[in-house]
PDB file of C-alpha atoms in Angstrom:
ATOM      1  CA  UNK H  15      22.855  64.038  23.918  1.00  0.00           C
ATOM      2  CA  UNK H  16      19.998  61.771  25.133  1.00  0.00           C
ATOM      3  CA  UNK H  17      17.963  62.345  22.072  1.00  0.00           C
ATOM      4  CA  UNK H  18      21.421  61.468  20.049  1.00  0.00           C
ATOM      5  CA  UNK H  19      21.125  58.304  21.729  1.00  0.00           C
ATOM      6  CA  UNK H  20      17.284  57.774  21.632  1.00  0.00           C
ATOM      7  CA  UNK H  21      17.872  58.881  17.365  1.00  0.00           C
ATOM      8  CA  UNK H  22      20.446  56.327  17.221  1.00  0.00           C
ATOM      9  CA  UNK H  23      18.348  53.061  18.335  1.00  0.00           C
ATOM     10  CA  UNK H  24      15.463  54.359  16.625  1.00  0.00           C
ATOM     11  CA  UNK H  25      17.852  54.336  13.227  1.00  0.00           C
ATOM     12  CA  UNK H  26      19.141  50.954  14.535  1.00  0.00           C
ATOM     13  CA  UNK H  27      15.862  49.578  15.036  1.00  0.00           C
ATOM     14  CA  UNK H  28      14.736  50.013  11.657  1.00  0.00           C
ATOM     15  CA  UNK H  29      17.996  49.222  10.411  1.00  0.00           C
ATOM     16  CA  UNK H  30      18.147  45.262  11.905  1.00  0.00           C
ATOM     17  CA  UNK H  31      14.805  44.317   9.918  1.00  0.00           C
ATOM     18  CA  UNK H  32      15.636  46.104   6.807  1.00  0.00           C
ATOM     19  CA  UNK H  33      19.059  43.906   7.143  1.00  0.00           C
ATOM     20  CA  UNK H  34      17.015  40.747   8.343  1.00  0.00           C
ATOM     21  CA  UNK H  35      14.509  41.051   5.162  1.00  0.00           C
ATOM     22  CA  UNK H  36      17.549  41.947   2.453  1.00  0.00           C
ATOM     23  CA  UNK H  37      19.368  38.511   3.456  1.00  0.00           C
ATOM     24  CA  UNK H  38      16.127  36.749   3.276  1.00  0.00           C
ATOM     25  CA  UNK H  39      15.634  38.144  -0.082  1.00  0.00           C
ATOM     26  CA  UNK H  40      19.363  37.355  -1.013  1.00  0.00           C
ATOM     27  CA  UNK H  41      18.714  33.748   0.555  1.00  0.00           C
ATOM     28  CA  UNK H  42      15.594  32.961  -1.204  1.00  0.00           C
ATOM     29  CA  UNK H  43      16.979  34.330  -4.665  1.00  0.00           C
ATOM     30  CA  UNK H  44      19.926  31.946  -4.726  1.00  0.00           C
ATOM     31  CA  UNK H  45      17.459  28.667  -4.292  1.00  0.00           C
ATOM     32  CA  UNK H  46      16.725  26.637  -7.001  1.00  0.00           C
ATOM     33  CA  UNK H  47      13.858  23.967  -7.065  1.00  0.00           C
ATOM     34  CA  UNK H  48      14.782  20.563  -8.281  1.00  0.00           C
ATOM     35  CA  UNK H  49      11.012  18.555  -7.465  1.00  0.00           C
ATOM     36  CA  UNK H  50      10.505  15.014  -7.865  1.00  0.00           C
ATOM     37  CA  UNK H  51       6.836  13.044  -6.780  1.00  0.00           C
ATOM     38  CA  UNK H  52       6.827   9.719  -5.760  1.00  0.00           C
ATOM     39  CA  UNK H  53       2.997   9.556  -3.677  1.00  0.00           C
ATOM     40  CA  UNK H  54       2.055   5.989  -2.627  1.00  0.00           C
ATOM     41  CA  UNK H  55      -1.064   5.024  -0.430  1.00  0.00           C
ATOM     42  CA  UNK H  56      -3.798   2.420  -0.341  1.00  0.00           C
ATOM     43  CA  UNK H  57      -4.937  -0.793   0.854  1.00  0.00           C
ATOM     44  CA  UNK H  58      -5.293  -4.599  -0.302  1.00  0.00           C
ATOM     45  CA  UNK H  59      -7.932  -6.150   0.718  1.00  0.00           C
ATOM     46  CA  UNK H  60      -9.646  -9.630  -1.023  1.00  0.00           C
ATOM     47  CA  UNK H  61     -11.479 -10.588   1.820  1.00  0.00           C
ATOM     48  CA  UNK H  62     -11.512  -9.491   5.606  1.00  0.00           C
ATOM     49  CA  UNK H  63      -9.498 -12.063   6.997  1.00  0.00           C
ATOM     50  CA  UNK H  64      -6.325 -10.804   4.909  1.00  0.00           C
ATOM     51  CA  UNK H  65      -5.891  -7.173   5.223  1.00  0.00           C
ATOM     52  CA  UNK H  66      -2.587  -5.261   3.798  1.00  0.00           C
ATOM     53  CA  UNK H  67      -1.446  -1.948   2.942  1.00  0.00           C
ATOM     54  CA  UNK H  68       1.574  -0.804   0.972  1.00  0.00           C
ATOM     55  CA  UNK H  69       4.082   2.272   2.077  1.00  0.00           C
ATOM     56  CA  UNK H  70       7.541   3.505   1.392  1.00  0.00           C
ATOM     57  CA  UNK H  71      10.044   4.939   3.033  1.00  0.00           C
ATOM     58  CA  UNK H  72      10.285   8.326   0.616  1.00  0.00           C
ATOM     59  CA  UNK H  73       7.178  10.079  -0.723  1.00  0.00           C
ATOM     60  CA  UNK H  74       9.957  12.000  -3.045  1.00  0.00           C
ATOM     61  CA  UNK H  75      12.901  11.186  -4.747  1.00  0.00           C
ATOM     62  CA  UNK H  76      15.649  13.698  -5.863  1.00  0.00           C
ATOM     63  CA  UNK H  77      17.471  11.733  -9.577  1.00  0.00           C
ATOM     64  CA  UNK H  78      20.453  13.637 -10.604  1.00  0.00           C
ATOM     65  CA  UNK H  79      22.531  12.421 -14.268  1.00  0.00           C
ATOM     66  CA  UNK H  80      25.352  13.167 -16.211  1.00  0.00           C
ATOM     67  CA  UNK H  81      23.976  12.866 -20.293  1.00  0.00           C
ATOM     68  CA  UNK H  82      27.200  12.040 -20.712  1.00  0.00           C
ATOM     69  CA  UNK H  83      27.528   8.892 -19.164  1.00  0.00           C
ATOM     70  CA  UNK H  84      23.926   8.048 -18.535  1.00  0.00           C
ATOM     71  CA  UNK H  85      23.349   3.887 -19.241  1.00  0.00           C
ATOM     72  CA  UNK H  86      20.933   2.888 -22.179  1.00  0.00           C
ATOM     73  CA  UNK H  87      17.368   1.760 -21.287  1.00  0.00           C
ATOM     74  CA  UNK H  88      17.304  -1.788 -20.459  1.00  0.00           C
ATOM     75  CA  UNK H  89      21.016  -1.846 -19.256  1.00  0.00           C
ATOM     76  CA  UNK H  90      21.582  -2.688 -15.665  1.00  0.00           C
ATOM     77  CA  UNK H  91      21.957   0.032 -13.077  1.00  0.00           C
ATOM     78  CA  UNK H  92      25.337   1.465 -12.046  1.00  0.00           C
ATOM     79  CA  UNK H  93      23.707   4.420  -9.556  1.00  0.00           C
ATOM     80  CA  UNK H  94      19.812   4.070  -8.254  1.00  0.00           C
ATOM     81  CA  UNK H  95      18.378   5.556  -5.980  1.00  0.00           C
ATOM     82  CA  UNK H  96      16.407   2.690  -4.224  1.00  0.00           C
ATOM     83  CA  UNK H  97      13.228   3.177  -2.607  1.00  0.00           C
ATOM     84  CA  UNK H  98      12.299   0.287   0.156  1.00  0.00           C
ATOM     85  CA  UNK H  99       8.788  -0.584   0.240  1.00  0.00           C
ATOM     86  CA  UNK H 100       7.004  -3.216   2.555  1.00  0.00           C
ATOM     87  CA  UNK H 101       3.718  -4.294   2.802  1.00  0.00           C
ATOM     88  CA  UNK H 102       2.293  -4.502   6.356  1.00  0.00           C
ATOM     89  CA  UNK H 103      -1.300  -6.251   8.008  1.00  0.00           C
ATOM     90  CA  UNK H 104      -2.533  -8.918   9.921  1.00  0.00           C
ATOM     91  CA  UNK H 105      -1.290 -12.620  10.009  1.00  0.00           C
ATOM     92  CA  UNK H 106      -3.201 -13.664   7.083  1.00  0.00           C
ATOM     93  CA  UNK H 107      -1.761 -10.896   5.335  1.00  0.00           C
ATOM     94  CA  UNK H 108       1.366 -12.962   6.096  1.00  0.00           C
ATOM     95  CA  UNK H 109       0.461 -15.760   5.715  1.00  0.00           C
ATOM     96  CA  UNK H 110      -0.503 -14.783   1.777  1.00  0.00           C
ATOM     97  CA  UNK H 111       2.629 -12.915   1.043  1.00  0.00           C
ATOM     98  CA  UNK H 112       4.888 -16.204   2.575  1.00  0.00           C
ATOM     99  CA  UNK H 113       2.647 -17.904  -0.109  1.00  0.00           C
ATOM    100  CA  UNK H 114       3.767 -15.679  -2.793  1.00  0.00           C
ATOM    101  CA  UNK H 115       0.416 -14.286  -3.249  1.00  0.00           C
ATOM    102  CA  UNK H 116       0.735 -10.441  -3.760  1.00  0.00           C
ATOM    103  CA  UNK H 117       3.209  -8.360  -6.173  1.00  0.00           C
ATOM    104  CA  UNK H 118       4.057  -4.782  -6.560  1.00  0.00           C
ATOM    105  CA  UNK H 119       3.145  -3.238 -10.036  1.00  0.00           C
ATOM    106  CA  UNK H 120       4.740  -0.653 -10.790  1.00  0.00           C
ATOM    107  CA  UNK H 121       2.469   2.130 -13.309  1.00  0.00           C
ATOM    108  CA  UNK H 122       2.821   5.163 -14.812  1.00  0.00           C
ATOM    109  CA  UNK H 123       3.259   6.713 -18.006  1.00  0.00           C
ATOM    110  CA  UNK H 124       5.526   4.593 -20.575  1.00  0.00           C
ATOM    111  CA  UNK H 125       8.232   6.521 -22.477  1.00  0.00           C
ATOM    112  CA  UNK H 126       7.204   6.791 -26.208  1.00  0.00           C
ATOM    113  CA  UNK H 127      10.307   4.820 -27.698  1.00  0.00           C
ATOM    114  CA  UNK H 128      10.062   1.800 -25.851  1.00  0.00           C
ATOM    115  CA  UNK H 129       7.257   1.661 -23.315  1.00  0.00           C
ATOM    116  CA  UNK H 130       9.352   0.227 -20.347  1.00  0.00           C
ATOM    117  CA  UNK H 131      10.414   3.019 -18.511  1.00  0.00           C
ATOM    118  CA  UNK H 132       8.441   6.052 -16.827  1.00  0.00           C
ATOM    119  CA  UNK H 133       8.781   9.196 -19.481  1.00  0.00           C
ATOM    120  CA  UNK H 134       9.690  12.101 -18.192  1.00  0.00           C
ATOM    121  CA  UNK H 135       6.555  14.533 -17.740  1.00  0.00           C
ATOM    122  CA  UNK H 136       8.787  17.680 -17.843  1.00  0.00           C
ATOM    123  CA  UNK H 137       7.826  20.184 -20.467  1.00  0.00           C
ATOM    124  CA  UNK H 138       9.001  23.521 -21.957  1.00  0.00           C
ATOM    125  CA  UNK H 139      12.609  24.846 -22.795  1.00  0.00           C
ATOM    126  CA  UNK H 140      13.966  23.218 -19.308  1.00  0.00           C
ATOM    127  CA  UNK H 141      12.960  19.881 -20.150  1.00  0.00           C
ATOM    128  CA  UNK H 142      15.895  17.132 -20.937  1.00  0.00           C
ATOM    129  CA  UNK H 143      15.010  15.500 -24.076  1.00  0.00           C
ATOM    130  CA  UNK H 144      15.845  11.429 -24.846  1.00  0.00           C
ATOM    131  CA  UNK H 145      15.622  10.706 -21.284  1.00  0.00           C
ATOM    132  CA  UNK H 146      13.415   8.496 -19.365  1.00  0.00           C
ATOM    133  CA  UNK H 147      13.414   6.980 -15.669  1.00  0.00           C
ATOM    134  CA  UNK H 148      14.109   3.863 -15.567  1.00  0.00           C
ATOM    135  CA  UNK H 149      12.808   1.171 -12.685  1.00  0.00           C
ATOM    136  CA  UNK H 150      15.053  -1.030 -11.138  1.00  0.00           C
ATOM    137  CA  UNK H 151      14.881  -4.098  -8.676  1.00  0.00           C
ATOM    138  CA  UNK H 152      16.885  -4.045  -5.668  1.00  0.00           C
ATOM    139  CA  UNK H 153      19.622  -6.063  -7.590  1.00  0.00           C
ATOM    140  CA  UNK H 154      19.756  -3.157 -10.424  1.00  0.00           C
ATOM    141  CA  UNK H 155      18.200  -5.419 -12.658  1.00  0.00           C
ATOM    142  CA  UNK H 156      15.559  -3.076 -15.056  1.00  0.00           C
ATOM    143  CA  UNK H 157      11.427  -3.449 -14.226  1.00  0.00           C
ATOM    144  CA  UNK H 158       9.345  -2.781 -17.453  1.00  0.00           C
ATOM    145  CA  UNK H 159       6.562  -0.058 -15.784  1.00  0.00           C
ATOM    146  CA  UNK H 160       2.934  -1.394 -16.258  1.00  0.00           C
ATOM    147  CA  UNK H 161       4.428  -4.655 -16.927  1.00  0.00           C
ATOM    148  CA  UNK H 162       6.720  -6.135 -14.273  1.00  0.00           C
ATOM    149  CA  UNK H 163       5.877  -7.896 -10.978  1.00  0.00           C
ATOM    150  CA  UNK H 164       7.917  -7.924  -7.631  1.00  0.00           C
ATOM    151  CA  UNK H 165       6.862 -10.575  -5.583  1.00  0.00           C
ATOM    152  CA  UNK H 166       7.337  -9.331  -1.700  1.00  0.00           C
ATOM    153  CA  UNK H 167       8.356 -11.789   0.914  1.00  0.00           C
ATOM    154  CA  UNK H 168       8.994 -11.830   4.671  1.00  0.00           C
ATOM    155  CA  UNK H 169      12.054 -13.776   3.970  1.00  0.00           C
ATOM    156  CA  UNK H 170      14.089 -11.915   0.988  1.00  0.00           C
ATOM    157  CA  UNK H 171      15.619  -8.441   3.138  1.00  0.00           C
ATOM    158  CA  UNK H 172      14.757  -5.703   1.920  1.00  0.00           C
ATOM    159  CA  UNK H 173      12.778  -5.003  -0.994  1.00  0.00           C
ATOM    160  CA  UNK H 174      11.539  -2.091  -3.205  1.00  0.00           C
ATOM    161  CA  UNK H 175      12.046  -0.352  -6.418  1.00  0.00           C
ATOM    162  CA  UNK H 176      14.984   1.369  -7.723  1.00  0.00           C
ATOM    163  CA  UNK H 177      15.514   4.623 -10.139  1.00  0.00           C
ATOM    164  CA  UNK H 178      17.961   6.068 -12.266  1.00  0.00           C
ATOM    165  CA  UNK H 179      17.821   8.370 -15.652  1.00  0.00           C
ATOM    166  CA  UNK H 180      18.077   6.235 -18.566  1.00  0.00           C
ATOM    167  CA  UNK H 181      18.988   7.093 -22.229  1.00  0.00           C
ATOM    168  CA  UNK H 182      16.169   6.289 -24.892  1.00  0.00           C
ATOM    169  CA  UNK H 183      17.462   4.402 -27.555  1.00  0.00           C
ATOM    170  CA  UNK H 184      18.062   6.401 -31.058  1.00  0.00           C
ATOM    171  CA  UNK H 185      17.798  10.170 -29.102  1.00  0.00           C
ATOM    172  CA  UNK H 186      19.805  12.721 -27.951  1.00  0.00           C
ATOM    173  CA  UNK H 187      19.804  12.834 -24.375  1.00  0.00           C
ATOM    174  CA  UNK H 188      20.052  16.561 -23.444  1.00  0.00           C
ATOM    175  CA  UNK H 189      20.315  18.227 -20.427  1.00  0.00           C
ATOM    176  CA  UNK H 190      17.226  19.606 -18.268  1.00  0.00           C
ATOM    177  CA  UNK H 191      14.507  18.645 -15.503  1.00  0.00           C
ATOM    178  CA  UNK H 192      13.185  14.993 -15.224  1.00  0.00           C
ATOM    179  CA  UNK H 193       9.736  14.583 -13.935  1.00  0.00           C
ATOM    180  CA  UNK H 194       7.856  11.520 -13.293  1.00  0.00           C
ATOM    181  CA  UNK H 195       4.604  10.212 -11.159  1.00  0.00           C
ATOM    182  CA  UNK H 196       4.590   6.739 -10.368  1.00  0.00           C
ATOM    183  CA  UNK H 197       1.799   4.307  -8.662  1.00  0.00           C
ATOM    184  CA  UNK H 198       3.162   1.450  -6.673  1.00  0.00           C
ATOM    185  CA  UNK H 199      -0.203  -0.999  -6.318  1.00  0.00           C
ATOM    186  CA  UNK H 200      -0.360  -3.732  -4.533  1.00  0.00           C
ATOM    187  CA  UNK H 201      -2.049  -6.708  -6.832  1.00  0.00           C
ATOM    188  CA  UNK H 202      -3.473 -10.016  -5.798  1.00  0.00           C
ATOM    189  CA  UNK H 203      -2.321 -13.156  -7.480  1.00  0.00           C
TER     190      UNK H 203
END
């Protein structure tokens, strides 16, 4: 009877991982990726009396749209998501930015239609087609990319750049995965 017992947790030791690794499997089958990049680092710097650097507060950002009811490029935004950035540094990096001295630019790659919004880098059968992301300032109000200035202040709350999927005028918008990479620099005026 002992070795019936003994038998019995040696069957239910092996048992537990096999269990453990078959709902890991099952777990890790039913995920599905959905990846978005939004990297942002650097420094400022004119002279060394004034030093700033930029950051965010998301190094990714997750866009999700309905082709049905996306807006058009250029339209303002009914459902960003909004990314705050603020500029940090000494007092004279203050002192500049109460002066109205720095900007954000916003660059990337343009979408081929227009050239103001950030194309979607997605390739292959999975890719949507006539869709773009769009930049928005925190009022909704559309950003051309590699054009556009935000001027950051001290004073004006909270400030950063917003996103939503866009339709491209004269396409098909179709459904699939969005992919962009955008570079948030800090520029001197």
């Amino acid at each position: 009877m002992s070795e019936n017992i003994h038998m019995k947790k040696k069957l239910t030791g092996l048992l537990f991982p096999a269990f453990l690794l078959a709902s890991s499997f099952c777990a890790e089958a039913a995920i599905e990726d959905q990846s978005a990049t939004l990297s942002i680092s650097g420094t400022a710097v004119a002279d060394t009396d004034a030093l700033c650097s930029i950051s965010a507060q998301a190094s990714a950002v997750y866009l999700r749209g309905d082709i049905s009811n996306l807006i058009n490029l250029g339209e303002v935004s009914n459902n960003m998501t909004f990314v705050p950035l603020s500029i940090q540094g000494n007092e004279e990096c203050f002192a500049q930015m109460k002066e109205g001295r720095f900007s954000y630019r916003f660059v990337g790659i343009a979408d081929s239609v227009e050239g103001k919004a950030l194309a979607n880098a997605s390739e292959g059968d999975s890719a949507a087609q006539g869709v773009a992301i769009g930049l928005f300032d925190k009022q909704g109000h559309p950003v051309d990319i590699n054009q556009d200035y935000i001027i950051p202040s001290r004073n004006n709350g909270v400030q950063g750049i917003g996103f939503q999927v866009v339709k491209l005028d004269g396409k098909v918008a179709t459904a699939g995965t969005i992919h962009g990479v955008l570079t948030i620099n800090v520029e001197r005026l």
